[in-house]
Amino acid sequence: MDHHSIEVGDDIIEPVVVDEENNDNKCNVGKSFPEKPCVSQEFDTLDEVYNFYNFYALREGFGIRKSSNSKSQAIGELIWKKNLCNKAGFKDLSNVKEDGREVVHRHRDTREGCKPKIDVRKSKNEKWVVPRFV
Protein backbone atom coordinates (compact mmCIF):
# COMPACT_ATOMS: atom_id res chain seq x y z
CA MET A 1 0.00 0.00 0.00
CA ASP A 2 1.29 3.44 -0.91
CA HIS A 3 1.27 6.09 1.85
CA HIS A 4 1.74 9.78 1.17
CA SER A 5 2.75 12.43 3.69
CA ILE A 6 0.18 15.06 4.60
CA GLU A 7 1.24 18.56 5.60
CA VAL A 8 -0.70 19.97 8.55
CA GLY A 9 0.39 23.39 9.66
CA ASP A 10 4.13 23.10 10.11
CA ASP A 11 3.96 19.33 10.67
CA ILE A 12 4.17 16.47 8.21
CA ILE A 13 1.88 13.63 9.20
CA GLU A 14 2.23 10.10 7.96
CA PRO A 15 -1.18 8.42 7.52
CA VAL A 16 -1.87 5.64 9.99
CA VAL A 17 -4.20 2.83 9.00
CA VAL A 18 -5.57 1.51 12.27
CA ASP A 19 -7.57 -1.28 10.65
CA GLU A 20 -5.98 -2.48 7.41
CA GLU A 21 -9.25 -3.86 6.04
CA ASN A 22 -10.77 -0.36 6.16
CA ASN A 23 -8.38 0.88 3.50
CA ASP A 24 -9.34 -1.23 0.49
CA ASN A 25 -9.00 1.49 -2.15
CA LYS A 26 -12.69 2.45 -2.14
CA CYS A 27 -11.50 6.06 -2.05
CA ASN A 28 -11.43 6.32 -5.82
CA VAL A 29 -10.36 9.61 -7.34
CA GLY A 30 -13.32 11.32 -8.95
CA LYS A 31 -15.91 9.80 -6.62
CA SER A 32 -17.59 12.51 -4.58
CA PHE A 33 -18.13 10.22 -1.59
CA PRO A 34 -16.70 6.71 -1.39
CA GLU A 35 -18.58 3.95 0.40
CA LYS A 36 -16.41 4.15 3.49
CA PRO A 37 -13.75 6.46 4.93
CA CYS A 38 -10.19 6.12 3.73
CA VAL A 39 -6.82 7.51 4.71
CA SER A 40 -5.97 10.77 2.89
CA GLN A 41 -9.62 11.44 2.02
CA GLU A 42 -10.30 15.19 1.89
CA PHE A 43 -13.31 17.30 2.87
CA ASP A 44 -13.98 21.01 2.47
CA THR A 45 -15.71 21.53 5.84
CA LEU A 46 -16.19 19.83 9.21
CA ASP A 47 -19.92 19.61 8.47
CA GLU A 48 -19.07 17.62 5.35
CA VAL A 49 -16.93 15.25 7.46
CA TYR A 50 -19.71 14.82 10.03
CA ASN A 51 -22.45 14.24 7.43
CA PHE A 52 -20.35 11.74 5.48
CA TYR A 53 -19.35 9.77 8.58
CA ASN A 54 -22.89 9.90 9.99
CA PHE A 55 -24.28 8.46 6.74
CA TYR A 56 -21.59 5.76 6.73
CA ALA A 57 -22.27 4.94 10.41
CA LEU A 58 -26.02 4.61 9.88
CA ARG A 59 -25.40 2.18 7.00
CA GLU A 60 -23.08 0.18 9.27
CA GLY A 61 -25.56 0.17 12.19
CA PHE A 62 -24.16 2.65 14.71
CA GLY A 63 -24.59 6.31 15.57
CA ILE A 64 -21.87 8.92 16.01
CA ARG A 65 -21.11 11.88 18.24
CA LYS A 66 -18.67 14.75 18.06
CA SER A 67 -15.73 14.29 20.38
CA SER A 68 -12.45 16.04 21.07
CA ASN A 69 -10.69 18.69 19.02
CA SER A 70 -7.51 20.71 19.09
CA LYS A 71 -6.72 24.33 18.27
CA SER A 72 -3.48 25.84 17.06
CA GLN A 73 -1.76 27.61 19.95
CA ALA A 74 -0.30 30.18 17.56
CA ILE A 75 -3.53 31.40 15.95
CA GLY A 76 -6.29 29.69 17.94
CA GLU A 77 -7.76 28.04 14.85
CA LEU A 78 -9.23 24.53 14.94
CA ILE A 79 -6.73 22.09 13.37
CA TRP A 80 -7.89 18.62 14.51
CA LYS A 81 -11.30 17.01 15.16
CA LYS A 82 -12.55 13.56 16.16
CA ASN A 83 -15.98 11.99 15.56
CA LEU A 84 -16.67 8.63 17.15
CA CYS A 85 -19.29 5.99 17.84
CA ASN A 86 -21.97 7.33 20.18
CA LYS A 87 -21.42 4.32 22.47
CA ALA A 88 -17.63 4.76 22.71
CA GLY A 89 -16.01 4.59 26.13
CA PHE A 90 -17.32 3.31 29.44
CA LYS A 91 -19.11 4.93 32.37
CA ASP A 92 -18.19 4.40 36.00
CA LEU A 93 -21.00 2.18 37.24
CA SER A 94 -19.82 1.81 40.82
CA ASN A 95 -22.62 2.17 43.34
CA VAL A 96 -20.69 4.24 45.89
CA LYS A 97 -19.31 7.79 45.57
CA GLU A 98 -15.93 8.77 47.00
CA ASP A 99 -17.62 10.23 50.08
CA GLY A 100 -19.45 6.94 50.78
CA ARG A 101 -22.92 7.95 49.54
CA GLU A 102 -24.84 5.56 47.30
CA VAL A 103 -25.15 6.45 43.61
CA VAL A 104 -28.59 6.39 42.01
CA HIS A 105 -28.36 5.43 38.31
CA ARG A 106 -31.26 7.18 36.58
CA HIS A 107 -30.30 6.34 33.02
CA ARG A 108 -29.31 3.12 31.34
CA ASP A 109 -25.65 2.66 30.48
CA THR A 110 -25.12 3.86 26.91
CA ARG A 111 -21.32 3.60 26.78
CA GLU A 112 -20.34 0.13 25.66
CA GLY A 113 -16.80 0.48 24.34
CA CYS A 114 -17.80 0.94 20.68
CA LYS A 115 -14.55 1.45 18.70
CA PRO A 116 -15.34 3.18 15.34
CA LYS A 117 -13.97 6.71 14.97
CA ILE A 118 -12.64 9.11 12.37
CA ASP A 119 -10.02 11.81 12.89
CA VAL A 120 -9.48 14.76 10.56
CA ARG A 121 -6.71 17.35 10.45
CA LYS A 122 -6.63 20.67 8.66
CA SER A 123 -4.05 20.75 5.87
CA LYS A 124 -2.17 23.73 4.49
CA ASN A 125 -4.62 23.93 1.59
CA GLU A 126 -7.45 24.45 4.15
CA LYS A 127 -8.96 20.99 3.50
CA TRP A 128 -9.83 18.51 6.25
CA VAL A 129 -7.82 15.31 5.70
CA VAL A 130 -8.35 11.86 7.26
CA PRO A 131 -5.02 10.64 8.75
CA ARG A 132 -6.68 7.58 10.38
CA PHE A 133 -9.96 5.88 11.17
CA VAL A 134 -11.20 2.72 12.82
Tab-separated table of C-alpha atoms in Angstrom:
chain	number	residue	atom	x	y	z
A	1	MET	CA	0.000	0.000	0.000
A	2	ASP	CA	1.294	3.443	-0.914
A	3	HIS	CA	1.269	6.088	1.848
A	4	HIS	CA	1.739	9.782	1.172
A	5	SER	CA	2.749	12.426	3.694
A	6	ILE	CA	0.180	15.063	4.603
A	7	GLU	CA	1.244	18.556	5.597
A	8	VAL	CA	-0.704	19.968	8.548
A	9	GLY	CA	0.386	23.395	9.665
A	10	ASP	CA	4.131	23.097	10.108
A	11	ASP	CA	3.960	19.332	10.672
A	12	ILE	CA	4.170	16.471	8.207
A	13	ILE	CA	1.878	13.630	9.196
A	14	GLU	CA	2.232	10.104	7.956
A	15	PRO	CA	-1.179	8.419	7.517
A	16	VAL	CA	-1.867	5.638	9.992
A	17	VAL	CA	-4.199	2.835	9.002
A	18	VAL	CA	-5.567	1.508	12.266
A	19	ASP	CA	-7.565	-1.276	10.654
A	20	GLU	CA	-5.978	-2.475	7.405
A	21	GLU	CA	-9.253	-3.863	6.038
A	22	ASN	CA	-10.768	-0.361	6.163
A	23	ASN	CA	-8.375	0.876	3.498
A	24	ASP	CA	-9.336	-1.233	0.491
A	25	ASN	CA	-9.002	1.493	-2.155
A	26	LYS	CA	-12.688	2.446	-2.139
A	27	CYS	CA	-11.496	6.055	-2.052
A	28	ASN	CA	-11.428	6.320	-5.819
A	29	VAL	CA	-10.361	9.609	-7.336
A	30	GLY	CA	-13.322	11.321	-8.955
A	31	LYS	CA	-15.908	9.802	-6.616
A	32	SER	CA	-17.593	12.510	-4.581
A	33	PHE	CA	-18.132	10.217	-1.593
A	34	PRO	CA	-16.698	6.707	-1.385
A	35	GLU	CA	-18.583	3.945	0.396
A	36	LYS	CA	-16.412	4.150	3.491
A	37	PRO	CA	-13.754	6.461	4.933
A	38	CYS	CA	-10.190	6.118	3.729
A	39	VAL	CA	-6.821	7.512	4.708
A	40	SER	CA	-5.967	10.773	2.889
A	41	GLN	CA	-9.624	11.435	2.018
A	42	GLU	CA	-10.298	15.192	1.885
A	43	PHE	CA	-13.306	17.297	2.871
A	44	ASP	CA	-13.981	21.013	2.472
A	45	THR	CA	-15.707	21.527	5.841
A	46	LEU	CA	-16.187	19.826	9.208
A	47	ASP	CA	-19.921	19.609	8.475
A	48	GLU	CA	-19.072	17.622	5.353
A	49	VAL	CA	-16.932	15.248	7.461
A	50	TYR	CA	-19.709	14.818	10.033
A	51	ASN	CA	-22.447	14.239	7.433
A	52	PHE	CA	-20.347	11.745	5.479
A	53	TYR	CA	-19.349	9.768	8.581
A	54	ASN	CA	-22.887	9.900	9.990
A	55	PHE	CA	-24.280	8.463	6.738
A	56	TYR	CA	-21.593	5.760	6.731
A	57	ALA	CA	-22.271	4.938	10.409
A	58	LEU	CA	-26.021	4.612	9.876
A	59	ARG	CA	-25.401	2.181	6.998
A	60	GLU	CA	-23.083	0.176	9.274
A	61	GLY	CA	-25.560	0.166	12.186
A	62	PHE	CA	-24.157	2.650	14.706
A	63	GLY	CA	-24.591	6.311	15.574
A	64	ILE	CA	-21.873	8.922	16.013
A	65	ARG	CA	-21.112	11.880	18.239
A	66	LYS	CA	-18.674	14.755	18.058
A	67	SER	CA	-15.729	14.292	20.380
A	68	SER	CA	-12.447	16.039	21.073
A	69	ASN	CA	-10.694	18.690	19.019
A	70	SER	CA	-7.509	20.711	19.091
A	71	LYS	CA	-6.725	24.330	18.272
A	72	SER	CA	-3.481	25.842	17.062
A	73	GLN	CA	-1.763	27.608	19.950
A	74	ALA	CA	-0.302	30.178	17.556
A	75	ILE	CA	-3.534	31.402	15.949
A	76	GLY	CA	-6.285	29.693	17.942
A	77	GLU	CA	-7.761	28.040	14.847
A	78	LEU	CA	-9.234	24.526	14.939
A	79	ILE	CA	-6.733	22.087	13.373
A	80	TRP	CA	-7.893	18.618	14.507
A	81	LYS	CA	-11.304	17.012	15.164
A	82	LYS	CA	-12.549	13.556	16.157
A	83	ASN	CA	-15.984	11.992	15.564
A	84	LEU	CA	-16.672	8.631	17.152
A	85	CYS	CA	-19.293	5.993	17.842
A	86	ASN	CA	-21.972	7.330	20.185
A	87	LYS	CA	-21.415	4.319	22.466
A	88	ALA	CA	-17.627	4.759	22.708
A	89	GLY	CA	-16.007	4.588	26.130
A	90	PHE	CA	-17.324	3.314	29.438
A	91	LYS	CA	-19.105	4.934	32.369
A	92	ASP	CA	-18.192	4.395	35.997
A	93	LEU	CA	-20.999	2.175	37.244
A	94	SER	CA	-19.820	1.809	40.821
A	95	ASN	CA	-22.623	2.174	43.344
A	96	VAL	CA	-20.687	4.244	45.889
A	97	LYS	CA	-19.311	7.786	45.569
A	98	GLU	CA	-15.926	8.766	46.997
A	99	ASP	CA	-17.622	10.227	50.081
A	100	GLY	CA	-19.451	6.943	50.776
A	101	ARG	CA	-22.917	7.955	49.544
A	102	GLU	CA	-24.841	5.560	47.303
A	103	VAL	CA	-25.149	6.450	43.608
A	104	VAL	CA	-28.587	6.394	42.005
A	105	HIS	CA	-28.361	5.427	38.305
A	106	ARG	CA	-31.258	7.182	36.582
A	107	HIS	CA	-30.299	6.344	33.019
A	108	ARG	CA	-29.305	3.118	31.342
A	109	ASP	CA	-25.649	2.658	30.481
A	110	THR	CA	-25.121	3.860	26.914
A	111	ARG	CA	-21.322	3.600	26.778
A	112	GLU	CA	-20.340	0.125	25.661
A	113	GLY	CA	-16.798	0.479	24.336
A	114	CYS	CA	-17.796	0.936	20.679
A	115	LYS	CA	-14.553	1.454	18.699
A	116	PRO	CA	-15.343	3.178	15.343
A	117	LYS	CA	-13.968	6.708	14.975
A	118	ILE	CA	-12.639	9.107	12.368
A	119	ASP	CA	-10.018	11.809	12.889
A	120	VAL	CA	-9.482	14.759	10.558
A	121	ARG	CA	-6.711	17.352	10.449
A	122	LYS	CA	-6.632	20.669	8.655
A	123	SER	CA	-4.051	20.746	5.869
A	124	LYS	CA	-2.169	23.729	4.493
A	125	ASN	CA	-4.618	23.934	1.595
A	126	GLU	CA	-7.453	24.451	4.149
A	127	LYS	CA	-8.962	20.989	3.497
A	128	TRP	CA	-9.834	18.509	6.247
A	129	VAL	CA	-7.817	15.312	5.696
A	130	VAL	CA	-8.350	11.861	7.255
A	131	PRO	CA	-5.022	10.644	8.746
A	132	ARG	CA	-6.677	7.585	10.378
A	133	PHE	CA	-9.959	5.882	11.166
A	134	VAL	CA	-11.200	2.724	12.819
